[in-house]
Amino acid sequence: MPPKLNLPHSEASGSVTRGKSLPVFTTRYAFPSTEGLGESMYLGAGADLEPDTLLYAYSHGFFPWYEKPPILWCSPPQRTVLRAGELHISRSLKKALKRSNLEIRCDSSFTEVIRLCARVRPETWITDEMQSAYVKLFELGWAHSWEAYEDSRLVGGIYGVVLGRAAFLESTFHLQNNAGKIALVNMYEQLLGSGAQFFDFQVPSEIAESFGAYEVPRATFEKMLRQALV
């Protein structure tokens, strides 16, 4: 069991302080360093899912991943990423993109996207608590969604967190073949145009592999993250 997270002695409230560029995120919880974590992926257990806690976590390379309390904070020893300019689009997806008449929107239905990402999975970490937490991040401008519509019907989408030039991809869904992937390609192109340096898929998955994502050591990922947040 990972160590329980406690409040530091000051018990000061978390805050977001604006710097010259990206905000400097702080939290009232005493998260440990990833140094010495080795092959374990669990940094700690507990804390909360308030915006300041989540933003601190993402800016330091870890994220919440659990199905029931307590909240588990994860920093995989190998991180699945895709650097800018490395997106692989399969031959079949290229054909689907050419034939597609889907309308792609950004941030038009965030709540519905995260709800459907949870609903299409028989077992999911996207609990009601997680959904509420990321909706708060969306309302603050840190979480985003890309949606694929066919005749005004939402048929695919993806949501994630964007900090500086780093994009953290949380989950995707499709109700029509390739709709989620088409939304992801549009997300990638839009963020690439905004200067994104890498896309974090967190852990290996079929969709990550299909786009050419690969694993890098935790230390490499943390270095990439520091550079992207400058």
CSV table of C-alpha atoms in Angstrom, one decimal:
chain,number,residue,atom,x,y,z
A,1,MET,CA,0.0,0.0,0.0
A,2,PRO,CA,1.5,3.4,-0.9
A,3,PRO,CA,2.1,5.8,1.9
A,4,LYS,CA,-0.7,8.0,3.2
A,5,LEU,CA,-0.4,11.6,2.4
A,6,ASN,CA,-0.5,14.1,5.3
A,7,LEU,CA,-0.8,17.8,5.6
A,8,PRO,CA,2.5,19.6,6.3
A,9,HIS,CA,2.7,21.3,9.6
A,10,SER,CA,1.7,24.7,8.2
A,11,GLU,CA,-1.6,23.3,6.9
A,12,ALA,CA,-1.7,26.3,4.5
A,13,SER,CA,-4.4,26.2,1.9
A,14,GLY,CA,-3.3,25.3,-1.7
A,15,SER,CA,-3.1,28.2,-4.2
A,16,VAL,CA,-2.2,29.1,-7.7
A,17,THR,CA,0.3,31.9,-8.0
A,18,ARG,CA,0.7,33.7,-11.3
A,19,GLY,CA,4.3,33.9,-12.5
A,20,LYS,CA,5.8,35.5,-15.6
A,21,SER,CA,4.5,32.7,-17.8
A,22,LEU,CA,2.9,29.6,-16.5
A,23,PRO,CA,1.4,29.7,-12.9
A,24,VAL,CA,3.4,28.1,-10.1
A,25,PHE,CA,1.2,25.5,-8.5
A,26,THR,CA,1.3,24.7,-4.8
A,27,THR,CA,-0.7,22.4,-2.6
A,28,ARG,CA,-1.4,21.9,1.1
A,29,TYR,CA,-0.5,18.2,0.9
A,30,ALA,CA,3.1,16.9,1.5
A,31,PHE,CA,3.6,14.8,-1.7
A,32,PRO,CA,6.9,12.9,-1.6
A,33,SER,CA,9.5,13.1,-4.3
A,34,THR,CA,9.6,10.4,-7.0
A,35,GLU,CA,13.2,9.8,-6.2
A,36,GLY,CA,13.6,6.3,-4.8
A,37,LEU,CA,10.2,5.2,-6.2
A,38,GLY,CA,12.0,2.7,-8.4
A,39,GLU,CA,9.6,0.3,-10.3
A,40,SER,CA,6.6,1.2,-8.1
A,41,MET,CA,4.1,3.5,-9.8
A,42,TYR,CA,2.3,4.6,-6.6
A,43,LEU,CA,3.5,7.8,-5.1
A,44,GLY,CA,1.0,8.0,-2.2
A,45,ALA,CA,-2.6,7.6,-1.2
A,46,GLY,CA,-5.1,10.2,0.1
A,47,ALA,CA,-5.3,14.0,-0.4
A,48,ASP,CA,-8.2,15.3,-2.6
A,49,LEU,CA,-9.2,16.1,-6.1
A,50,GLU,CA,-9.4,19.9,-5.7
A,51,PRO,CA,-8.0,22.0,-8.6
A,52,ASP,CA,-4.9,23.1,-6.8
A,53,THR,CA,-4.1,19.5,-5.9
A,54,LEU,CA,-4.6,18.2,-9.4
A,55,LEU,CA,-2.6,21.0,-11.0
A,56,TYR,CA,0.3,20.5,-8.6
A,57,ALA,CA,0.2,16.8,-9.4
A,58,TYR,CA,0.2,17.2,-13.2
A,59,SER,CA,2.9,19.9,-13.1
A,60,HIS,CA,5.1,17.4,-11.1
A,61,GLY,CA,4.5,14.4,-13.3
A,62,PHE,CA,1.9,12.3,-11.4
A,63,PHE,CA,-1.8,11.9,-11.6
A,64,PRO,CA,-4.8,10.2,-9.8
A,65,TRP,CA,-5.7,6.7,-10.9
A,66,TYR,CA,-8.0,4.6,-8.7
A,67,GLU,CA,-11.5,3.0,-8.8
A,68,LYS,CA,-12.4,3.4,-5.1
A,69,PRO,CA,-11.1,5.4,-2.1
A,70,PRO,CA,-8.4,6.2,-1.2
A,71,ILE,CA,-7.2,8.3,-4.1
A,72,LEU,CA,-4.0,6.8,-5.5
A,73,TRP,CA,-1.4,9.0,-7.1
A,74,CYS,CA,0.6,7.4,-9.9
A,75,SER,CA,4.0,8.1,-11.5
A,76,PRO,CA,4.7,5.1,-13.8
A,77,PRO,CA,8.4,4.0,-14.0
A,78,GLN,CA,7.9,4.0,-17.8
A,79,ARG,CA,5.7,6.8,-19.2
A,80,THR,CA,3.9,6.5,-22.5
A,81,VAL,CA,4.5,9.6,-24.6
A,82,LEU,CA,4.5,11.0,-28.1
A,83,ARG,CA,6.8,13.9,-28.9
A,84,ALA,CA,5.7,16.7,-31.2
A,85,GLY,CA,6.0,15.7,-34.9
A,86,GLU,CA,6.0,12.0,-34.2
A,87,LEU,CA,2.3,11.2,-34.7
A,88,HIS,CA,1.7,8.0,-36.8
A,89,ILE,CA,-1.5,7.8,-38.7
A,90,SER,CA,-2.3,4.3,-40.1
A,91,ARG,CA,-3.3,3.8,-43.7
A,92,SER,CA,-6.8,2.9,-42.6
A,93,LEU,CA,-7.2,6.0,-40.4
A,94,LYS,CA,-5.9,8.2,-43.3
A,95,LYS,CA,-8.7,6.8,-45.4
A,96,ALA,CA,-11.2,7.4,-42.6
A,97,LEU,CA,-10.0,11.0,-42.3
A,98,LYS,CA,-10.4,11.6,-46.0
A,99,ARG,CA,-13.9,10.1,-46.0
A,100,SER,CA,-15.0,11.7,-42.8
A,101,ASN,CA,-17.8,14.2,-42.6
A,102,LEU,CA,-17.6,14.6,-38.9
A,103,GLU,CA,-17.6,18.1,-37.4
A,104,ILE,CA,-14.9,18.6,-34.9
A,105,ARG,CA,-15.4,21.0,-32.0
A,106,CYS,CA,-13.3,22.0,-29.0
A,107,ASP,CA,-14.6,22.5,-25.5
A,108,SER,CA,-18.3,22.5,-26.6
A,109,SER,CA,-19.4,19.5,-24.6
A,110,PHE,CA,-16.7,18.7,-22.0
A,111,THR,CA,-19.1,17.3,-19.4
A,112,GLU,CA,-20.8,15.0,-21.9
A,113,VAL,CA,-17.4,13.8,-23.2
A,114,ILE,CA,-16.1,12.8,-19.8
A,115,ARG,CA,-19.4,11.2,-18.9
A,116,LEU,CA,-19.4,9.1,-22.1
A,117,CYS,CA,-15.7,8.1,-21.6
A,118,ALA,CA,-16.9,6.6,-18.3
A,119,ARG,CA,-20.1,5.1,-19.5
A,120,VAL,CA,-18.6,3.1,-22.4
A,121,ARG,CA,-16.3,1.2,-20.1
A,122,PRO,CA,-17.6,-1.7,-17.9
A,123,GLU,CA,-15.0,-0.9,-15.3
A,124,THR,CA,-13.6,2.6,-15.0
A,125,TRP,CA,-11.5,4.9,-12.9
A,126,ILE,CA,-13.6,7.9,-14.2
A,127,THR,CA,-15.8,7.9,-11.1
A,128,ASP,CA,-18.4,10.6,-10.4
A,129,GLU,CA,-15.9,12.2,-8.1
A,130,MET,CA,-13.3,12.3,-10.9
A,131,GLN,CA,-15.8,13.6,-13.4
A,132,SER,CA,-16.7,16.5,-11.0
A,133,ALA,CA,-13.0,17.3,-10.4
A,134,TYR,CA,-12.1,17.5,-14.1
A,135,VAL,CA,-15.2,19.6,-14.8
A,136,LYS,CA,-13.9,22.1,-12.3
A,137,LEU,CA,-10.5,22.1,-14.1
A,138,PHE,CA,-12.4,22.7,-17.4
A,139,GLU,CA,-14.3,25.6,-15.9
A,140,LEU,CA,-10.9,27.1,-14.8
A,141,GLY,CA,-9.5,26.6,-18.3
A,142,TRP,CA,-7.0,23.8,-17.6
A,143,ALA,CA,-8.9,20.8,-19.0
A,144,HIS,CA,-10.2,20.6,-22.5
A,145,SER,CA,-12.2,18.4,-24.8
A,146,TRP,CA,-12.4,17.7,-28.5
A,147,GLU,CA,-15.6,16.4,-29.8
A,148,ALA,CA,-16.7,14.7,-33.1
A,149,TYR,CA,-20.2,15.3,-34.2
A,150,GLU,CA,-22.3,13.7,-36.9
A,151,ASP,CA,-25.5,15.6,-37.7
A,152,SER,CA,-25.4,17.3,-34.3
A,153,ARG,CA,-24.9,13.9,-32.5
A,154,LEU,CA,-21.8,13.5,-30.3
A,155,VAL,CA,-20.2,10.3,-31.6
A,156,GLY,CA,-16.6,10.5,-30.3
A,157,GLY,CA,-14.3,12.6,-28.2
A,158,ILE,CA,-11.3,13.0,-26.0
A,159,TYR,CA,-10.4,15.1,-22.9
A,160,GLY,CA,-7.3,16.0,-21.1
A,161,VAL,CA,-5.3,18.6,-19.3
A,162,VAL,CA,-3.0,21.1,-21.0
A,163,LEU,CA,-0.2,22.9,-19.0
A,164,GLY,CA,2.2,25.1,-20.9
A,165,ARG,CA,3.5,23.0,-23.8
A,166,ALA,CA,2.5,19.7,-22.3
A,167,ALA,CA,-0.7,17.8,-23.1
A,168,PHE,CA,-1.9,15.1,-20.8
A,169,LEU,CA,-4.5,12.8,-22.5
A,170,GLU,CA,-6.9,11.3,-20.1
A,171,SER,CA,-9.5,9.3,-22.0
A,172,THR,CA,-11.3,8.9,-25.3
A,173,PHE,CA,-14.5,7.3,-26.5
A,174,HIS,CA,-16.3,6.5,-29.8
A,175,LEU,CA,-19.9,5.6,-30.7
A,176,GLN,CA,-18.9,5.4,-34.3
A,177,ASN,CA,-15.8,3.7,-35.8
A,178,ASN,CA,-12.7,6.0,-35.6
A,179,ALA,CA,-14.6,9.0,-34.2
A,180,GLY,CA,-12.5,9.1,-31.1
A,181,LYS,CA,-9.3,8.8,-33.1
A,182,ILE,CA,-10.4,11.5,-35.5
A,183,ALA,CA,-11.0,13.8,-32.5
A,184,LEU,CA,-7.5,12.9,-31.2
A,185,VAL,CA,-5.9,13.8,-34.5
A,186,ASN,CA,-7.6,17.2,-34.5
A,187,MET,CA,-6.6,17.8,-30.9
A,188,TYR,CA,-3.0,16.9,-31.8
A,189,GLU,CA,-2.9,19.2,-34.8
A,190,GLN,CA,-4.4,22.1,-32.8
A,191,LEU,CA,-2.1,21.8,-29.9
A,192,LEU,CA,0.9,21.2,-32.1
A,193,GLY,CA,0.1,24.5,-33.8
A,194,SER,CA,0.0,26.1,-30.3
A,195,GLY,CA,3.6,24.9,-29.5
A,196,ALA,CA,2.9,21.6,-27.7
A,197,GLN,CA,6.2,19.7,-27.1
A,198,PHE,CA,4.8,16.3,-26.1
A,199,PHE,CA,1.6,14.3,-25.5
A,200,ASP,CA,1.3,12.1,-22.4
A,201,PHE,CA,-0.7,8.9,-22.8
A,202,GLN,CA,0.4,8.0,-19.2
A,203,VAL,CA,0.4,4.2,-19.6
A,204,PRO,CA,0.5,1.8,-22.6
A,205,SER,CA,-2.8,1.3,-24.5
A,206,GLU,CA,-4.0,0.1,-27.9
A,207,ILE,CA,-4.8,3.7,-29.0
A,208,ALA,CA,-1.5,5.0,-27.8
A,209,GLU,CA,0.4,2.3,-29.7
A,210,SER,CA,-1.7,2.9,-32.8
A,211,PHE,CA,-0.5,6.5,-32.9
A,212,GLY,CA,3.2,5.6,-32.4
A,213,ALA,CA,3.5,6.5,-28.7
A,214,TYR,CA,6.3,4.8,-26.8
A,215,GLU,CA,7.7,4.5,-23.3
A,216,VAL,CA,10.4,6.6,-21.7
A,217,PRO,CA,11.9,6.3,-18.2
A,218,ARG,CA,10.3,8.4,-15.4
A,219,ALA,CA,13.4,10.6,-15.2
A,220,THR,CA,13.3,11.3,-18.9
A,221,PHE,CA,9.6,12.2,-18.7
A,222,GLU,CA,10.2,14.5,-15.7
A,223,LYS,CA,12.9,16.3,-17.7
A,224,MET,CA,10.6,16.7,-20.7
A,225,LEU,CA,7.9,18.1,-18.4
A,226,ARG,CA,10.2,20.7,-16.8
A,227,GLN,CA,11.2,21.9,-20.2
A,228,ALA,CA,7.6,22.1,-21.4
A,229,LEU,CA,6.5,24.2,-18.4
A,230,VAL,CA,9.2,26.8,-18.7
